[in-house]
Short mmCIF file of C-alpha atoms in Angstrom, two decimals:
data_model
loop_
_atom_site.label_atom_id
_atom_site.label_comp_id
_atom_site.label_asym_id
_atom_site.label_seq_id
_atom_site.Cartn_x
_atom_site.Cartn_y
_atom_site.Cartn_z
CA MET M 1 -95.94 75.48 -7.37
CA GLY M 2 -98.33 74.00 -9.83
CA THR M 3 -95.75 71.53 -11.00
CA VAL M 4 -95.30 70.24 -7.48
CA ALA M 5 -98.68 68.51 -7.57
CA LEU M 6 -98.55 67.23 -4.03
CA SER M 7 -101.55 65.59 -2.49
CA SER M 8 -102.60 66.54 1.02
CA GLY M 9 -101.69 63.10 2.35
CA ASN M 10 -101.09 63.14 6.08
CA LEU M 11 -100.27 66.86 6.24
CA THR M 12 -102.08 68.88 8.87
CA ALA M 13 -103.79 72.22 8.24
CA SER M 14 -100.80 73.94 9.85
CA ASP M 15 -98.40 72.07 7.56
CA ARG M 16 -100.37 73.11 4.50
CA GLN M 17 -100.36 76.73 5.64
CA ILE M 18 -96.57 76.63 5.98
CA LEU M 19 -96.28 75.20 2.47
CA ARG M 20 -98.56 77.93 1.13
CA THR M 21 -96.39 80.59 2.78
CA VAL M 22 -93.11 79.10 1.51
CA ASN M 23 -94.53 78.75 -1.99
CA ALA M 24 -95.85 82.32 -2.10
CA GLY M 25 -92.67 83.85 -0.68
CA ALA M 26 -90.22 81.96 -2.90
CA SER M 27 -92.37 82.41 -6.01
CA SER M 28 -92.58 86.14 -5.32
CA LEU M 29 -88.78 86.39 -5.25
CA SER M 30 -88.56 84.52 -8.54
CA PHE M 31 -91.24 86.72 -10.06
CA LEU M 32 -89.37 89.88 -9.06
CA GLY M 33 -86.02 88.55 -10.30
CA SER M 34 -87.30 87.40 -13.69
CA SER M 35 -89.40 90.58 -14.10
CA PHE M 36 -86.25 92.63 -13.55
CA ILE M 37 -84.48 90.81 -16.40
CA VAL M 38 -87.49 91.30 -18.69
CA LEU M 39 -87.56 95.01 -17.82
CA CYS M 40 -83.83 95.39 -18.52
CA TYR M 41 -84.23 93.79 -21.94
CA LEU M 42 -87.11 96.08 -22.83
CA LEU M 43 -85.44 99.27 -21.56
CA PHE M 44 -81.85 98.81 -22.73
CA ARG M 45 -81.32 98.50 -26.48
CA ASP M 46 -77.70 97.42 -25.99
CA LEU M 47 -78.93 94.12 -24.53
CA ARG M 48 -81.13 93.22 -27.48
CA LYS M 49 -78.72 90.73 -28.98
CA PHE M 50 -79.63 87.19 -29.88
CA SER M 51 -77.89 85.50 -26.97
CA PHE M 52 -79.55 87.76 -24.40
CA LYS M 53 -82.84 87.40 -26.25
CA LEU M 54 -82.75 83.74 -25.21
CA VAL M 55 -82.25 84.87 -21.61
CA PHE M 56 -85.25 87.19 -22.11
CA TYR M 57 -87.43 84.25 -23.20
CA LEU M 58 -86.18 82.26 -20.21
CA ALA M 59 -87.09 85.14 -17.89
CA ILE M 60 -90.59 85.41 -19.40
CA SER M 61 -91.16 81.70 -18.78
CA ASP M 62 -89.90 82.01 -15.20
CA MET M 63 -92.00 85.11 -14.61
CA LEU M 64 -95.22 83.43 -15.76
CA CYS M 65 -94.39 80.19 -13.96
CA SER M 66 -93.91 82.17 -10.75
CA PHE M 67 -97.02 84.27 -11.34
CA PHE M 68 -99.30 81.26 -11.67
CA SER M 69 -97.66 79.74 -8.60
CA ILE M 70 -98.39 82.91 -6.62
CA VAL M 71 -102.05 82.67 -7.65
CA GLY M 72 -102.15 80.24 -4.76
CA ASP M 73 -104.94 77.91 -3.85
CA PRO M 74 -107.98 78.64 -6.04
CA SER M 75 -111.23 77.07 -4.94
CA THR M 76 -113.11 77.13 -8.23
CA GLY M 77 -112.66 74.57 -10.97
CA PHE M 78 -111.71 76.97 -13.77
CA PHE M 79 -108.95 78.75 -11.82
CA CYS M 80 -107.73 75.41 -10.55
CA TYR M 81 -107.27 74.16 -14.12
CA ALA M 82 -105.73 77.47 -15.21
CA GLN M 83 -103.19 77.49 -12.40
CA GLY M 84 -102.20 73.85 -12.58
CA TYR M 85 -101.74 73.60 -16.34
CA SER M 86 -100.28 77.09 -16.83
CA THR M 87 -97.62 76.54 -14.16
CA HIS M 88 -96.77 73.14 -15.61
CA PHE M 89 -96.48 74.63 -19.11
CA PHE M 90 -94.26 77.59 -18.23
CA CYS M 91 -92.00 75.67 -15.82
CA ILE M 92 -91.27 73.15 -18.59
CA ALA M 93 -90.63 76.04 -20.98
CA SER M 94 -88.19 77.52 -18.47
CA PHE M 95 -85.82 74.57 -18.30
CA LEU M 96 -86.15 73.99 -22.05
CA TRP M 97 -84.94 77.54 -22.73
CA THR M 98 -81.80 76.72 -20.73
CA THR M 99 -81.10 73.93 -23.22
CA THR M 100 -81.33 76.38 -26.13
CA ILE M 101 -78.78 78.63 -24.39
CA ALA M 102 -76.46 75.65 -23.91
CA PHE M 103 -76.99 74.60 -27.54
CA THR M 104 -76.22 78.12 -28.78
CA LEU M 105 -73.04 78.30 -26.75
CA HIS M 106 -71.89 74.85 -27.90
CA ARG M 107 -72.66 75.50 -31.56
CA THR M 108 -70.83 78.83 -31.47
CA VAL M 109 -67.79 77.96 -29.37
CA VAL M 110 -67.22 74.27 -30.08
CA ARG M 111 -68.55 73.86 -33.61
CA HIS M 112 -67.66 77.41 -34.73
CA LYS M 113 -71.03 77.93 -36.41
CA THR M 114 -72.56 81.37 -36.87
CA ASP M 115 -76.06 80.36 -37.94
CA VAL M 116 -77.73 80.20 -34.53
CA GLU M 117 -79.79 83.33 -35.10
CA ASP M 118 -81.48 81.56 -38.00
CA MET M 119 -82.68 78.91 -35.55
CA GLU M 120 -84.81 81.23 -33.42
CA ALA M 121 -88.09 80.02 -34.97
CA MET M 122 -86.97 76.42 -34.42
CA PHE M 123 -86.19 77.20 -30.79
CA HIS M 124 -89.69 78.58 -30.26
CA LEU M 125 -91.27 75.55 -31.89
CA TYR M 126 -89.16 73.22 -29.77
CA VAL M 127 -89.78 74.99 -26.44
CA TRP M 128 -93.44 75.95 -26.71
CA GLY M 129 -94.38 72.85 -28.70
CA THR M 130 -92.75 70.44 -26.26
CA SER M 131 -94.26 72.28 -23.29
CA LEU M 132 -97.71 72.08 -24.86
CA VAL M 133 -97.40 68.38 -25.67
CA MET M 134 -96.23 67.54 -22.14
CA THR M 135 -99.07 69.59 -20.63
CA VAL M 136 -101.69 67.93 -22.83
CA ILE M 137 -100.36 64.46 -21.98
CA ARG M 138 -100.48 65.34 -18.30
CA SER M 139 -104.10 66.47 -18.65
CA MET M 140 -105.01 62.98 -19.85
CA GLY M 141 -103.94 61.54 -16.52
CA ASN M 142 -105.09 64.28 -14.17
CA ASP M 143 -108.39 65.52 -12.88
CA HIS M 144 -107.47 68.81 -11.20
CA ARG M 145 -109.46 69.82 -8.21
CA HIS M 146 -109.11 71.80 -5.00
CA LEU M 147 -107.53 69.68 -2.28
CA GLY M 148 -106.87 72.33 0.36
CA GLY M 149 -103.13 72.16 -0.16
CA ALA M 150 -100.65 74.84 -1.07
CA TRP M 151 -101.78 74.91 -4.71
CA CYS M 152 -104.08 73.24 -7.19
CA SER M 153 -103.13 69.62 -7.23
CA SER M 154 -104.11 66.44 -8.95
CA GLN M 155 -106.08 63.56 -7.60
CA THR M 156 -104.19 60.90 -5.72
CA GLY M 157 -103.40 57.64 -7.45
CA ARG M 158 -100.19 56.15 -8.75
CA THR M 159 -101.26 56.31 -12.40
CA LYS M 160 -101.96 60.03 -12.25
CA LYS M 161 -98.73 60.70 -10.33
CA ALA M 162 -96.84 58.65 -12.92
CA TYR M 163 -98.26 60.90 -15.67
CA HIS M 164 -96.93 63.92 -13.81
CA PHE M 165 -93.52 62.32 -13.29
CA ILE M 166 -93.22 61.35 -16.96
CA THR M 167 -94.37 64.69 -18.35
CA PHE M 168 -92.26 66.89 -16.07
CA TYR M 169 -89.41 65.16 -14.26
CA VAL M 170 -88.28 62.95 -17.15
CA PRO M 171 -87.77 65.88 -19.57
CA LEU M 172 -86.36 67.95 -16.70
CA TRP M 173 -83.55 65.49 -15.98
CA GLY M 174 -83.02 65.04 -19.70
CA ALA M 175 -82.41 68.79 -19.89
CA ILE M 176 -80.05 68.64 -16.90
CA LEU M 177 -77.99 65.87 -18.48
CA TYR M 178 -77.87 67.67 -21.83
CA ASN M 179 -76.80 70.97 -20.25
CA GLY M 180 -74.16 69.28 -18.14
CA PHE M 181 -72.66 67.40 -21.11
CA THR M 182 -72.77 70.50 -23.32
CA TYR M 183 -71.09 72.83 -20.83
CA PHE M 184 -68.50 70.15 -20.09
CA GLN M 185 -67.57 70.05 -23.77
CA VAL M 186 -67.42 73.85 -24.01
CA ILE M 187 -65.25 74.21 -20.91
CA ARG M 188 -62.95 71.37 -21.95
CA MET M 189 -62.40 72.88 -25.40
CA LEU M 190 -61.68 76.32 -23.98
CA ASN M 191 -59.29 74.87 -21.40
CA ASN M 192 -57.41 73.06 -24.17
CA ALA M 193 -57.28 76.21 -26.27
CA THR M 194 -55.96 78.19 -23.31
CA ARG M 195 -53.24 75.65 -22.59
CA MET M 196 -52.16 75.72 -26.23
CA ALA M 197 -52.04 79.52 -26.17
CA GLU M 198 -50.02 79.51 -22.96
CA GLY M 199 -47.57 77.06 -24.49
CA MET M 200 -46.89 79.47 -27.32
CA SER M 201 -46.67 82.54 -25.07
CA ASP M 202 -44.06 83.68 -22.60
CA ARG M 203 -46.82 85.09 -20.40
CA ALA M 204 -48.44 81.87 -19.30
CA SER M 205 -50.83 83.55 -16.88
CA ASP M 206 -52.61 85.72 -19.46
CA GLY M 207 -55.50 83.33 -19.99
CA ARG M 208 -56.16 82.36 -16.39
CA PRO M 209 -58.51 85.19 -15.36
CA ASP M 210 -60.67 84.48 -18.39
CA MET M 211 -60.78 80.76 -17.63
CA LYS M 212 -61.93 81.50 -14.08
CA ALA M 213 -64.95 83.24 -15.50
CA LEU M 214 -65.47 80.63 -18.21
CA ASN M 215 -65.58 77.88 -15.61
CA ARG M 216 -68.66 79.53 -14.14
CA TRP M 217 -70.57 77.95 -17.01
CA GLY M 218 -70.18 74.69 -15.17
CA TYR M 219 -72.49 75.99 -12.44
CA TYR M 220 -75.43 76.60 -14.79
CA PRO M 221 -76.66 72.96 -14.76
CA LEU M 222 -76.47 73.06 -10.95
CA ILE M 223 -79.36 75.55 -10.92
CA LEU M 224 -81.81 72.94 -12.16
CA ILE M 225 -80.25 70.25 -9.99
CA GLY M 226 -80.52 72.42 -6.88
CA SER M 227 -84.06 73.51 -7.75
CA TRP M 228 -85.51 70.07 -8.43
CA THR M 229 -83.52 67.40 -6.57
CA PHE M 230 -85.76 67.58 -3.49
CA GLY M 231 -88.84 67.68 -5.71
CA THR M 232 -87.74 64.57 -7.58
CA LEU M 233 -87.05 62.70 -4.34
CA ASN M 234 -90.39 63.81 -2.94
CA VAL M 235 -92.35 62.69 -6.00
CA ILE M 236 -90.57 59.33 -6.09
CA HIS M 237 -91.32 58.85 -2.39
CA ASP M 238 -94.94 59.77 -3.05
CA LEU M 239 -95.12 57.14 -5.79
CA ILE M 240 -93.70 54.48 -3.48
CA GLU M 241 -95.64 55.46 -0.36
CA PRO M 242 -98.74 57.40 -1.43
CA GLY M 243 -100.55 59.23 1.33
CA HIS M 244 -97.50 59.40 3.60
CA LYS M 245 -95.91 62.82 3.22
CA ILE M 246 -92.55 63.82 4.69
CA PHE M 247 -93.13 67.39 5.78
CA TRP M 248 -89.53 68.64 5.76
CA LEU M 249 -88.99 67.15 2.31
CA SER M 250 -92.17 68.83 1.09
CA VAL M 251 -90.94 72.18 2.41
CA LEU M 252 -87.59 71.80 0.62
CA HIS M 253 -89.43 70.66 -2.50
CA VAL M 254 -91.68 73.70 -2.61
CA GLY M 255 -89.03 76.22 -1.56
CA THR M 256 -86.24 75.21 -3.94
CA ALA M 257 -88.55 74.64 -6.92
CA ALA M 258 -90.20 78.03 -6.47
CA LEU M 259 -86.78 79.74 -6.38
CA MET M 260 -85.78 78.46 -9.83
CA GLY M 261 -86.71 81.77 -11.48
CA LEU M 262 -84.61 83.76 -9.03
CA PHE M 263 -81.60 81.48 -9.55
CA ASN M 264 -81.94 81.76 -13.33
CA SER M 265 -82.25 85.54 -13.25
CA ILE M 266 -79.06 85.84 -11.18
CA ALA M 267 -76.98 83.31 -13.13
CA TYR M 268 -78.10 84.07 -16.67
CA GLY M 269 -79.34 87.64 -16.44
CA LEU M 270 -77.23 89.64 -13.99
CA ASN M 271 -74.07 89.68 -16.10
CA SER M 272 -71.56 92.47 -16.65
CA SER M 273 -73.44 93.82 -19.68
CA VAL M 274 -76.62 94.28 -17.63
CA ARG M 275 -74.73 95.90 -14.76
CA ARG M 276 -72.89 98.18 -17.17
CA ALA M 277 -76.14 99.22 -18.88
CA ILE M 278 -77.73 100.02 -15.52
CA SER M 279 -74.73 102.01 -14.28
CA GLU M 280 -74.71 104.09 -17.46
CA ARG M 281 -78.39 104.98 -16.97
CA LEU M 282 -77.79 105.92 -13.35
CA ASP M 283 -75.10 108.48 -14.15
CA LEU M 284 -77.48 111.41 -13.83
CA PHE M 285 -79.17 110.17 -10.67
CA CYS M 286 -76.45 108.65 -8.51
CA PRO M 287 -73.99 110.41 -6.20
CA GLU M 288 -70.46 110.51 -7.56
CA ARG M 289 -69.16 108.05 -4.95
CA LEU M 290 -71.81 105.46 -5.87
CA GLN M 291 -71.05 105.95 -9.55
CA ARG M 292 -67.37 105.24 -8.95
CA TRP M 293 -68.25 102.06 -7.01
CA LEU M 294 -70.56 100.79 -9.76
CA LEU M 295 -68.05 101.54 -12.52
CA ALA M 296 -65.22 99.89 -10.58
CA ASN M 297 -67.24 96.71 -10.12
CA SER M 298 -68.33 96.76 -13.75
CA ALA M 299 -64.73 97.15 -14.93
CA LYS M 300 -63.60 94.31 -12.67
CA SER M 301 -66.31 91.99 -13.96
CA ARG M 302 -65.42 92.86 -17.54
CA SER M 303 -61.77 92.03 -17.01
CA THR M 304 -62.49 88.65 -15.42
CA GLY M 305 -65.63 87.53 -17.18
CA GLN M 306 -66.07 89.25 -20.51
CA GLU M 307 -65.52 86.07 -22.45
CA SER M 308 -68.03 84.16 -20.38
CA GLU M 309 -71.02 86.43 -20.89
CA LEU M 310 -73.60 84.99 -23.18
CA VAL M 311 -74.23 88.42 -24.67
CA SER M 312 -70.70 88.51 -26.01
CA LEU M 313 -70.81 85.23 -27.88
CA LYS M 314 -68.75 85.19 -31.00
CA VAL M 315 -71.86 84.99 -33.13
CA GLN M 316 -72.63 88.60 -32.27
CA ASP M 317 -69.43 89.72 -33.91
CA GLU M 318 -70.33 87.94 -37.09
CA HIS M 319 -73.58 89.87 -37.63
#
């Protein structure tokens, strides 16, 4: 990926070919996954609610980040600049959109505010503006050129690598910490509310299925952690020992980072509302047995996770 910005170091031509293959394969999966979410939003009017609109913006960022990663290893200066900076820009935008989703959920559930739709313009300014600023700052410390690696990369040198670390990994881990703290507060408040409701009800188990689904929110920050932990370790190692690459760590770095779009599309996009919308459109084209299977799974997911879907946030009921 463009944001990986690895130098060739001591990697052999065979190693670089493996990295190119891993990058292209994983990025292709992310591109397909995020494109599917974008297509669902455009085709199904039922999904065009504010909360899923944020997921749509996230999917667009992932789709473009993956696309510019798939571009590969351009040999000309212009395409090298285009790939490197575009991937950096849209990958930053991707994890920033996850913070807007966390903010929306927290403001709606914890603070009981219904004004999040009025903040859409502010969200765009925050995400695209921050991504642009970080990309411009990175350009001050990088001279992109073709290095024969798995992607367009920056010149070697600790100063230039430090620019990349500061403009990508620092805001990335800031987003991870914010998302983790926010979802922790949301889950804690809902757990407390459920316990209070159970204390006033003879049927103490009524809230448990919903809480199972609600606790899935706690896994959302793990997407970014899983996608970028190896990348962070690899970049830090590269800062400490420049020119000495650890091949297996580079493979994990490239593979997990390039799969971020796929992980996001599954966690944020493939919810019960999307599955229900698809099953309704397939009624005329699917065999009756397949229809029954899809509807049964959709009904099951609604009963266990309806409260946890971002598209059913309370703010939607207020407008």
